[in-house]
Amino acid sequence: MKFANVLKTLRHSLVRASCLLLLFALASTASAQTPVFEIEIREHLFFPAEFEIPANQKVKLIIYNRDPTPEEFESYELNREKVIVGNSQGVVFIGPLKPGEYPFFGEFNLKTALGKIIVK
Amino acid sequence: MASIRLFLTLTLIAIIVLVSFLSSLRGYRESMSEAETLFDMQLQEHAKLLSLISPSTNTSGAAKLLEELVLPKQGDLELSAESLIAYQVFDDQGVLVMRSVMAPSVAMSPLEVGYSDRNFSGYRWRVLVIHNPDEQRWVMAAQRLDVRYELAESVILEAVIPTVLSIPLAAVLIWFIVGYGLRPIGQLAQAVRSREVSDLSAVRLDNVPGELTPLTLSTNDLLRRLQSSFNREKRFAADAAHELRTPISILKVQIHNLLEEMAAPSATLQELQLSIDAMGHLVEQILVLNRTAPDQYMVQFLPIDLYKLAQEVISSEYEAILEREQHFDLEGSSAIIRGDATALRSLVSNLIANASKYSPNHARIRMRIAQRGTRVSMLVEDSGPGIPAGYRERVFDRFYRLDGDRHASGVSGSGLGLAIVKHIVEMHSADIELSSSKELGGLCVSIQFDAAETKQEHKGILT
Amino acid sequence: MTDAVVIVLREVLEAMLLICMLMASSTAMGYRFRWMALALLLGVCGATAYALRLEQISMAFEGFGQEIVNSTLLIAIAVLLAAHNFLAVKQLKDSKYRIPYGLLLLVFAGTVSMAMTREGAEIYLYGYSYGVLADNMSSVFSGGAIGMGIGLSIGTFFYYALKSLPRNKRLITCCVVSLVLAAGMMGQAALYLSQADLLPSQGALWDTSNVFSESSLVGELLHAAIGYEASPSLTQVLLYLGSILTSLLAMFAAWFLYRKPGSGDAGDAR
């Protein structure tokens, strides 16, 4: 029954690791007072299309979708993607980021829903 | 099973899809950027024209509104209202001098010469700013980006959609063409599979494709070698048996004479006579076996009354049965089948001889022949020891004999009897089954023939 | 139209790599594609349900329901892929070993249906709201067909390439592919979790977007195949490597601890 033992220990260590991760995660949420930024989607456009956020700090971004259609907020540079259903809102945490420009876009409207975050 | 047809169809479609879709995607992008350039040039023309004809100063204090007079009627061109260009004209101080109805009253873009994409009035616009130093004018012309895309795409999509729609058609065509191209393989397989067991002649196909020629040639070569070795083997057994017949008859005569000459023949000599008889029987059996091999039997079948035939055979075999004081019954009635009389006689005599030989003295043997619908059944049962279920397949093999208990009875045999029976059964496309007899307790051999079909044939019954 | 192409291609490519790898693997394990029927059925149902219930899901868990569902699906797929590797190694060691059909169904159909749920929901959402509701069928559906066609074609070649390998090599290659796919999934799960602030997020460890931009075709392919990220964070890299390590461990365990039934004490294997 050696094999079952190995599996059991494996499973135990996995559970322990995930518990640790969860604790870690909870600790990190509680710690910082994160600045909040809001953007809106109207007629498949971002308003504001450009805005500034502070560098090296985690930021909470609330995206309001005023259109009846869903939109996917996405950015390769920010490594974020989130579907926001029509007439609702979504929250995305971003950062901490180095200073620079971080374009984002609405994946469902690549032509018009474009914007960028300027980190200073 | 991996299918060549599926593989070819799928990969060919995949290639077509990749090539045509990627190229039409590229075409789409090129056309779109081309259309964009055209729209940009249009903006530029408009802006230039406006910078020349616009009023020099903002006289009234409020910006002059440029009405869309050029349009005939709103209803005539529904899209035109959206596709129209919004204008703004500023003087060098940045005061709005004139604007079109669609344009906002604040500047659409900062006063920087060039193209840019901006959001205002709830849409994303392509904005061109030009500066005319002579007239001291800043002119901005803007066009909605979504409208531009829609316009351009509606034209370009017309070219893309047929490519997409043609793929299913191509897929169906490829499936059938590949199937058609692979047909010779199927034909070759069919030609090899469908032939008779004994047919070892070369495979002949029309229009064998080049790729299949080596396979056809090697198949035919294999068949030819098989045929020659098969012939050799067949001839050898038959020839050997045939050649042995004469010396054995001579031996028989000589041993007969020897026994006659001697006043008191020794036991050894009598046993020798029995052995020679057994050898003669064996050789005869080998000859029958070879003659009745289903793959070389080419005799025309005739209607035969199986019951009558059995009666005849039994009367010739009856002596042996009486000798062992066995009890023999023949039951049933006339039943007509189509077959070969010589072979069927051999079948019946082998079955009776087997039953008699392997059953003890005073045993009971029963043969029943009956017609049920389109089938004629022949059952041979005995009260002997029977054959254990596990050996019932093996006993049909040539020279196979159940050893041990059977041989304890001291019966000599060739081991060919049931092999001959099987040959004859196969030759007549009949079915044979071995089981144990419920009533007599020994072996039960059951053979099912097809009954002769038409009644007319009864006239020419042969036995 | 290009929107539709990009959206559909991205999702289909990711799903196809997974599905084709599993199909090739199942041929090496001596099973046909009956499990695919269940997988596709569950996947389509899952994707539709996910898309229709997206609003409720998004609202759950303080607005991070999407991230939690997505990362749960991704982690579950990664775990099932590790299980696949475990089975594949058993099969490699003992070619006569026959995986119980129920287990195969669980691992293979589970993986595919969960992947399809995630990938399909986005396609459904986009196609429904921008194609059907916005009456923009020709543009969205020709774009979708092009994206789907390219994705399926690449998948076809991938499958036949794997299939052309001899059985053992095929199994090993499938294991490697599954290892990398699972690691990519774990990396993506890490992204979702830090997006929801459930995992600490740090700055990017490196940035290779000027080498392979994630929005380029090569970047998309790399993303689908090995979970390529141009600027990953530490958590992402750790989970990526952790997944590979765990899976390798499971494979080594299968290799060294599995005894062929009949050779030595067969009880060890169970």
mmCIF file of N, CA and C in Angstrom, chain C residues 25-63:
data_model
loop_
_atom_site.group_PDB
_atom_site.id
_atom_site.type_symbol
_atom_site.label_atom_id
_atom_site.label_comp_id
_atom_site.label_asym_id
_atom_site.label_seq_id
_atom_site.Cartn_x
_atom_site.Cartn_y
_atom_site.Cartn_z
ATOM 1 N N SER C 25 -4.009 10.865 -27.052
ATOM 2 C CA SER C 25 -3.667 10.061 -25.881
ATOM 3 C C SER C 25 -4.636 8.885 -25.746
ATOM 4 N N SER C 26 -5.912 9.135 -26.015
ATOM 5 C CA SER C 26 -6.877 8.043 -25.849
ATOM 6 C C SER C 26 -6.671 6.955 -26.905
ATOM 7 N N THR C 27 -6.172 7.322 -28.084
ATOM 8 C CA THR C 27 -5.852 6.268 -29.056
ATOM 9 C C THR C 27 -4.685 5.431 -28.555
ATOM 10 N N ALA C 28 -3.749 6.092 -27.870
ATOM 11 C CA ALA C 28 -2.599 5.348 -27.351
ATOM 12 C C ALA C 28 -2.999 4.465 -26.178
ATOM 13 N N MET C 29 -4.121 4.819 -25.514
ATOM 14 C CA MET C 29 -4.579 4.009 -24.395
ATOM 15 C C MET C 29 -5.566 2.949 -24.856
ATOM 16 N N GLY C 30 -5.773 2.874 -26.170
ATOM 17 C CA GLY C 30 -6.631 1.820 -26.704
ATOM 18 C C GLY C 30 -8.108 2.127 -26.599
ATOM 19 N N TYR C 31 -8.463 3.407 -26.503
ATOM 20 C CA TYR C 31 -9.875 3.762 -26.465
ATOM 21 C C TYR C 31 -10.236 4.593 -27.683
ATOM 22 N N ARG C 32 -11.466 4.439 -28.134
ATOM 23 C CA ARG C 32 -11.933 5.257 -29.239
ATOM 24 C C ARG C 32 -12.549 6.532 -28.675
ATOM 25 N N PHE C 33 -13.234 7.283 -29.517
ATOM 26 C CA PHE C 33 -13.638 8.626 -29.088
ATOM 27 C C PHE C 33 -15.059 8.679 -28.551
ATOM 28 N N ARG C 34 -15.530 7.560 -27.959
ATOM 29 C CA ARG C 34 -16.891 7.604 -27.431
ATOM 30 C C ARG C 34 -17.028 8.641 -26.330
ATOM 31 N N TRP C 35 -15.959 8.841 -25.556
ATOM 32 C CA TRP C 35 -16.018 9.790 -24.451
ATOM 33 C C TRP C 35 -16.236 11.209 -24.952
ATOM 34 N N MET C 36 -15.872 11.449 -26.240
ATOM 35 C CA MET C 36 -16.008 12.799 -26.793
ATOM 36 C C MET C 36 -17.470 13.231 -26.820
ATOM 37 N N ALA C 37 -18.361 12.275 -27.074
ATOM 38 C CA ALA C 37 -19.782 12.627 -27.167
ATOM 39 C C ALA C 37 -20.252 13.247 -25.859
ATOM 40 N N LEU C 38 -19.927 12.577 -24.769
ATOM 41 C CA LEU C 38 -20.310 13.091 -23.448
ATOM 42 C C LEU C 38 -19.629 14.429 -23.191
ATOM 43 N N ALA C 39 -18.331 14.500 -23.535
ATOM 44 C CA ALA C 39 -17.564 15.718 -23.279
ATOM 45 C C ALA C 39 -18.171 16.906 -24.018
ATOM 46 N N LEU C 40 -18.506 16.701 -25.297
ATOM 47 C CA LEU C 40 -19.052 17.798 -26.094
ATOM 48 C C LEU C 40 -20.422 18.216 -25.561
ATOM 49 N N LEU C 41 -21.239 17.212 -25.219
ATOM 50 C CA LEU C 41 -22.571 17.518 -24.700
ATOM 51 C C LEU C 41 -22.458 18.355 -23.427
ATOM 52 N N LEU C 42 -21.634 17.860 -22.487
ATOM 53 C CA LEU C 42 -21.464 18.578 -21.227
ATOM 54 C C LEU C 42 -20.874 19.963 -21.469
ATOM 55 N N GLY C 43 -19.904 20.024 -22.393
ATOM 56 C CA GLY C 43 -19.237 21.293 -22.669
ATOM 57 C C GLY C 43 -20.206 22.322 -23.206
ATOM 58 N N VAL C 44 -21.031 21.910 -24.170
ATOM 59 C CA VAL C 44 -21.980 22.859 -24.765
ATOM 60 C C VAL C 44 -22.990 23.315 -23.715
ATOM 61 N N CYS C 45 -23.497 22.338 -22.937
ATOM 62 C CA CYS C 45 -24.444 22.704 -21.883
ATOM 63 C C CYS C 45 -23.785 23.639 -20.880
ATOM 64 N N GLY C 46 -22.575 23.298 -20.477
ATOM 65 C CA GLY C 46 -21.860 24.108 -19.494
ATOM 66 C C GLY C 46 -21.645 25.524 -19.989
ATOM 67 N N ALA C 47 -21.208 25.646 -21.241
ATOM 68 C CA ALA C 47 -20.917 26.964 -21.801
ATOM 69 C C ALA C 47 -22.196 27.799 -21.854
ATOM 70 N N THR C 48 -23.292 27.173 -22.304
ATOM 71 C CA THR C 48 -24.554 27.914 -22.399
ATOM 72 C C THR C 48 -25.009 28.359 -21.012
ATOM 73 N N ALA C 49 -24.940 27.418 -20.068
ATOM 74 C CA ALA C 49 -25.381 27.749 -18.711
ATOM 75 C C ALA C 49 -24.524 28.873 -18.134
ATOM 76 N N TYR C 50 -23.220 28.762 -18.346
ATOM 77 C CA TYR C 50 -22.304 29.779 -17.808
ATOM 78 C C TYR C 50 -22.624 31.141 -18.415
ATOM 79 N N ALA C 51 -22.827 31.176 -19.722
ATOM 80 C CA ALA C 51 -23.096 32.451 -20.387
ATOM 81 C C ALA C 51 -24.425 33.030 -19.921
ATOM 82 N N LEU C 52 -25.438 32.167 -19.782
ATOM 83 C CA LEU C 52 -26.761 32.674 -19.392
ATOM 84 C C LEU C 52 -26.784 33.135 -17.941
ATOM 85 N N ARG C 53 -25.981 32.473 -17.109
ATOM 86 C CA ARG C 53 -25.976 32.789 -15.675
ATOM 87 C C ARG C 53 -24.824 33.726 -15.312
ATOM 88 N N LEU C 54 -24.182 34.305 -16.327
ATOM 89 C CA LEU C 54 -22.968 35.081 -16.053
ATOM 90 C C LEU C 54 -23.241 36.242 -15.105
ATOM 91 N N GLU C 55 -24.401 36.871 -15.256
ATOM 92 C CA GLU C 55 -24.692 38.027 -14.423
ATOM 93 C C GLU C 55 -24.715 37.622 -12.949
ATOM 94 N N GLN C 56 -25.469 36.548 -12.658
ATOM 95 C CA GLN C 56 -25.554 36.088 -11.275
ATOM 96 C C GLN C 56 -24.177 35.670 -10.759
ATOM 97 N N ILE C 57 -23.433 34.957 -11.660
ATOM 98 C CA ILE C 57 -22.109 34.490 -11.237
ATOM 99 C C ILE C 57 -21.205 35.667 -10.946
ATOM 100 N N SER C 58 -21.266 36.693 -11.792
ATOM 101 C CA SER C 58 -20.414 37.861 -11.599
ATOM 102 C C SER C 58 -20.715 38.539 -10.269
ATOM 103 N N MET C 59 -21.988 38.575 -9.899
ATOM 104 C CA MET C 59 -22.381 39.277 -8.681
ATOM 105 C C MET C 59 -21.964 38.502 -7.430
ATOM 106 N N ALA C 60 -21.856 37.184 -7.571
ATOM 107 C CA ALA C 60 -21.531 36.367 -6.405
ATOM 108 C C ALA C 60 -20.115 36.671 -5.919
ATOM 109 N N PHE C 61 -19.821 36.275 -4.704
ATOM 110 C CA PHE C 61 -18.497 36.463 -4.094
ATOM 111 C C PHE C 61 -18.030 37.915 -4.197
ATOM 112 N N GLU C 62 -18.883 38.839 -3.825
ATOM 113 C CA GLU C 62 -18.563 40.270 -3.816
ATOM 114 C C GLU C 62 -18.078 40.749 -5.166
ATOM 115 N N GLY C 63 -18.685 40.243 -6.208
ATOM 116 C CA GLY C 63 -18.336 40.726 -7.550
ATOM 117 C C GLY C 63 -17.170 39.991 -8.173
#
